[in-house]
Amino acid sequence: MELSLATRAVAGHTVLEVGGEVDVYTAPRLRQLLLEVHESGARHVVVDLGRVDFLDSTGLGVLVGALKRLRAAGGTFRLVCSREPLLKIFRITALDQVFPLYDSVESAIAADPDAASAQ
Amino acid sequence: MATVRLSFSPAPVHVRTARLVGVAVARRAGVADELLDEVRLAIGEACTRAVALHNQYGLRDPVEVEMRDDDPYTVRVIDRAPIEASIGLAALPPDELANESLTDEALTTGVGFALLAGFVEDLQVRPVEEGAGTEVRMIWPTRR
């Protein structure tokens, strides 16, 4: 399935909904959108991977890059991921110890109650 | 028994094709359905690695993928990059993954290798028999 990307604002957060396949061919589009979100001044970002059916090392590298940029800027970067195949990818790469992972957008935002007033 | 061979220009757009073919042959070979996601990911990672190496060294040679519809299911992904390029394949520890000094390329390589090693029980990375290059050989059991 082709990559799909959409952003929306929720309670002071920029929520990026990702769907389809994130791989070596499509990951540059995700990287570009994350850069645009960062350059727009958003500092609390939630990436919802709920409709992603394939994620490879290139896609994971893009997500780590976004995490590092936001951390350096004093922001937050959270991932929504509840499907077991994707969770296994995070466990095997030890990236589950790097990313804050949540099972819904609501729980990701609720984990950062101050952000709603910060933006 | 049949062998399916795929040869593609080292461009990212073709990696998806290799994944799709690899899973189709795995299904035909009798690999269990619950392993097909892992087959798809591992073939994708091996091909991504090969494409990256060819681009890094400016090689226009095709990446080769050979899938044996056999028991066990055997996939070989062959690149033509200098052999020293495959040295240093290693998974990264968690405290290094988000390290500021780690380049995107090093991160992707380390994560890619972690996925290969994690999803393929029988994995071999070895020099090709003739000329420059590396073969990533992956084996999965079938239900035959």
XYZ file of C-alpha atoms in Angstrom:
263
model
C 0.000 0.000 0.000
C 1.277 3.460 -0.880
C 2.459 5.768 1.899
C -0.183 8.154 3.220
C 0.565 11.165 5.422
C -1.783 13.607 7.150
C -1.355 16.102 9.968
C -3.818 17.550 12.420
C -3.617 19.647 15.568
C -4.886 18.153 18.831
C -4.575 19.858 22.216
C -1.321 21.654 21.490
C 0.187 18.706 19.660
C 0.829 18.103 16.002
C -0.440 14.634 15.219
C 1.015 13.032 12.105
C -0.979 10.077 10.835
C 1.065 7.657 8.771
C -0.364 4.811 6.711
C 0.861 2.224 4.230
C 4.467 1.261 3.663
C 7.394 3.220 5.092
C 10.506 1.920 3.369
C 13.697 3.005 1.629
C 11.650 4.468 -1.237
C 8.923 6.278 0.707
C 10.785 7.273 3.901
C 12.219 10.486 2.347
C 8.627 11.821 2.086
C 8.085 11.147 5.790
C 11.426 12.814 6.602
C 10.463 15.885 4.558
C 7.096 16.250 6.283
C 8.657 15.865 9.737
C 11.194 18.572 8.819
C 8.379 20.869 7.672
C 6.479 20.252 10.908
C 9.631 21.081 12.878
C 10.341 24.206 10.841
C 6.758 25.379 11.373
C 7.602 25.639 15.067
C 5.743 22.574 16.341
C 7.526 21.181 19.373
C 5.121 18.497 20.606
C 4.705 15.865 17.935
C 2.804 12.592 18.007
C 3.297 10.169 15.104
C 0.425 7.713 14.773
C 1.649 4.500 13.131
C -1.755 2.824 13.484
C -2.276 2.349 9.741
C 1.314 1.474 8.880
C 1.566 -2.029 7.453
C 5.294 -2.025 6.742
C 8.172 -0.227 8.459
C 11.845 -0.827 7.727
C 15.191 0.426 9.042
C 15.067 3.518 6.825
C 11.714 4.531 8.306
C 12.990 3.882 11.814
C 16.031 6.058 11.043
C 13.733 8.909 9.983
C 11.779 8.623 13.248
C 14.983 8.651 15.325
C 16.152 11.755 13.434
C 12.904 13.548 14.295
C 13.199 12.481 17.932
C 16.727 13.901 18.148
C 15.724 17.213 16.536
C 12.794 17.705 18.895
C 14.773 16.732 21.975
C 17.468 19.258 21.037
C 14.758 21.918 20.699
C 13.223 21.064 24.079
C 10.195 19.388 22.526
C 8.554 15.974 22.766
C 8.168 13.209 20.207
C 5.835 10.299 20.870
C 4.797 7.315 18.822
C 1.431 5.594 18.721
C 1.841 1.947 17.921
C -0.302 -0.919 19.153
C 0.005 -3.616 16.473
C 2.171 -6.530 17.530
C 4.182 -6.892 14.289
C 5.329 -3.283 14.558
C 5.955 -3.529 18.305
C 8.183 -6.523 17.637
C 10.283 -4.399 15.272
C 10.788 -1.826 18.037
C 11.717 -4.545 20.553
C 14.194 -6.317 18.258
C 16.005 -3.089 17.446
C 15.873 -1.911 21.104
C 14.153 1.235 19.869
C 11.342 0.523 22.347
C 13.873 1.830 24.888
C 14.394 5.012 22.892
C 10.868 6.025 21.844
C 7.958 6.700 24.162
C 5.341 4.279 22.722
C 1.591 4.624 23.334
C -1.417 2.605 22.256
C -3.539 5.602 21.227
C -3.211 9.268 20.283
C -5.266 10.134 23.354
C -2.890 8.362 25.735
C 0.145 9.914 24.028
C -1.283 13.398 24.507
C -2.488 12.668 28.034
C 1.086 11.751 28.950
C 2.072 15.361 28.381
C -0.683 17.477 29.955
C 1.452 20.629 30.051
C 1.924 20.702 26.309
C -1.630 21.835 25.643
C -0.832 25.188 27.230
C 2.722 25.326 25.895
C 1.760 25.898 22.275
C 11.442 -27.406 -6.659
C 11.910 -24.157 -8.591
C 14.233 -21.218 -8.429
C 12.991 -17.670 -8.970
C 15.639 -15.100 -9.834
C 15.167 -11.365 -9.733
C 17.735 -8.849 -10.900
C 17.062 -5.155 -10.449
C 18.786 -1.797 -10.912
C 20.018 -0.523 -7.542
C 17.143 1.919 -6.967
C 14.984 2.119 -3.826
C 11.763 1.881 -5.824
C 12.522 -1.741 -6.767
C 12.993 -3.005 -3.215
C 9.229 -3.249 -2.776
C 9.005 -5.472 -5.857
C 11.644 -7.780 -4.379
C 9.679 -7.993 -1.114
C 6.449 -8.830 -2.924
C 8.067 -11.545 -5.038
C 9.924 -12.943 -2.026
C 6.723 -13.316 -0.037
C 4.851 -14.825 -2.988
C 7.530 -17.502 -3.423
C 7.671 -18.085 0.351
C 3.932 -18.725 0.380
C 4.278 -21.141 -2.507
C 7.195 -22.876 -0.775
C 4.992 -23.504 2.254
C 6.419 -21.032 4.759
C 3.924 -20.611 7.616
C 1.631 -17.579 7.308
C 2.809 -16.202 10.652
C 6.370 -15.980 9.300
C 5.498 -14.086 6.113
C 5.769 -10.619 7.715
C 9.264 -11.536 8.862
C 10.195 -12.840 5.413
C 8.946 -9.608 3.859
C 10.900 -7.444 6.292
C 14.121 -9.443 6.071
C 14.191 -9.561 2.259
C 13.474 -5.831 2.236
C 16.328 -5.133 4.646
C 18.799 -7.260 2.697
C 17.828 -5.549 -0.582
C 17.893 -2.079 1.021
C 21.395 -2.797 2.269
C 22.502 -3.937 -1.210
C 20.989 -0.873 -2.911
C 22.672 1.436 -0.377
C 26.063 -0.214 -0.960
C 25.759 0.020 -4.751
C 24.843 3.696 -4.476
C 27.636 4.352 -1.979
C 30.198 2.904 -4.384
C 28.597 4.263 -7.560
C 27.917 0.760 -8.891
C 25.320 0.362 -11.636
C 25.391 -3.443 -11.508
C 22.060 -4.999 -10.666
C 21.250 -6.389 -7.241
C 20.454 -10.071 -7.537
C 17.902 -12.005 -5.526
C 17.521 -15.765 -5.776
C 14.603 -17.545 -4.123
C 14.459 -21.315 -3.969
C 10.957 -22.702 -3.704
C 12.269 -25.607 -1.680
C 12.453 -27.020 1.831
C 13.752 -25.005 3.577
C 12.932 -21.753 1.791
C 16.255 -20.153 0.873
C 16.755 -16.567 -0.276
C 20.089 -15.127 -1.417
C 20.560 -11.389 -1.910
C 23.793 -10.548 -3.717
C 25.514 -7.183 -3.969
C 28.693 -6.306 -5.912
C 30.227 -3.823 -3.467
C 33.823 -4.189 -2.224
C 33.945 -6.775 0.499
C 35.248 -4.399 3.168
C 31.900 -2.636 2.980
C 30.219 -5.480 4.825
C 32.637 -5.350 7.715
C 31.176 -3.556 10.665
C 27.702 -5.011 10.368
C 26.573 -4.963 13.953
C 23.461 -4.194 15.938
C 23.682 -1.041 18.041
C 23.094 -0.988 21.800
C 20.076 1.071 22.935
C 22.103 3.860 24.517
C 23.794 4.566 21.177
C 20.644 4.600 19.056
C 19.624 8.157 19.899
C 23.182 9.376 20.332
C 23.611 12.796 18.719
C 26.905 11.846 17.079
C 25.508 8.770 15.324
C 24.943 9.471 11.621
C 21.656 8.566 9.949
C 23.491 6.080 7.723
C 25.144 4.333 10.675
C 21.858 4.200 12.529
C 19.967 2.749 9.578
C 22.710 0.178 8.958
C 22.785 -0.906 12.595
C 19.003 -1.083 12.858
C 18.790 -2.943 9.553
C 21.239 -5.551 10.731
C 19.384 -5.924 14.040
C 16.202 -6.631 12.067
C 17.928 -9.182 9.825
C 19.495 -10.957 12.785
C 16.253 -10.774 14.757
C 13.926 -12.052 12.050
C 16.079 -14.699 10.379
C 16.994 -17.723 12.453
C 19.428 -18.991 9.846
C 21.357 -15.994 8.491
C 24.722 -15.967 6.751
C 26.634 -12.992 5.366
C 29.587 -14.107 3.283
C 31.712 -13.085 0.272
C 30.436 -14.145 -3.136
C 32.397 -16.952 -4.744
C 33.553 -14.920 -7.756
C 34.493 -11.241 -7.906
C 33.558 -8.504 -5.474
C 30.437 -8.633 -3.406
C 28.567 -10.132 -0.516
C 25.808 -12.679 -0.311
C 23.170 -12.435 2.416
C 21.623 -15.889 2.714
C 18.405 -16.334 4.669
C 16.612 -19.593 5.388
C 13.131 -20.229 6.748
C 11.487 -23.563 7.515
C 8.475 -24.735 5.531
C 5.507 -26.863 6.552
C 6.284 -29.599 4.031
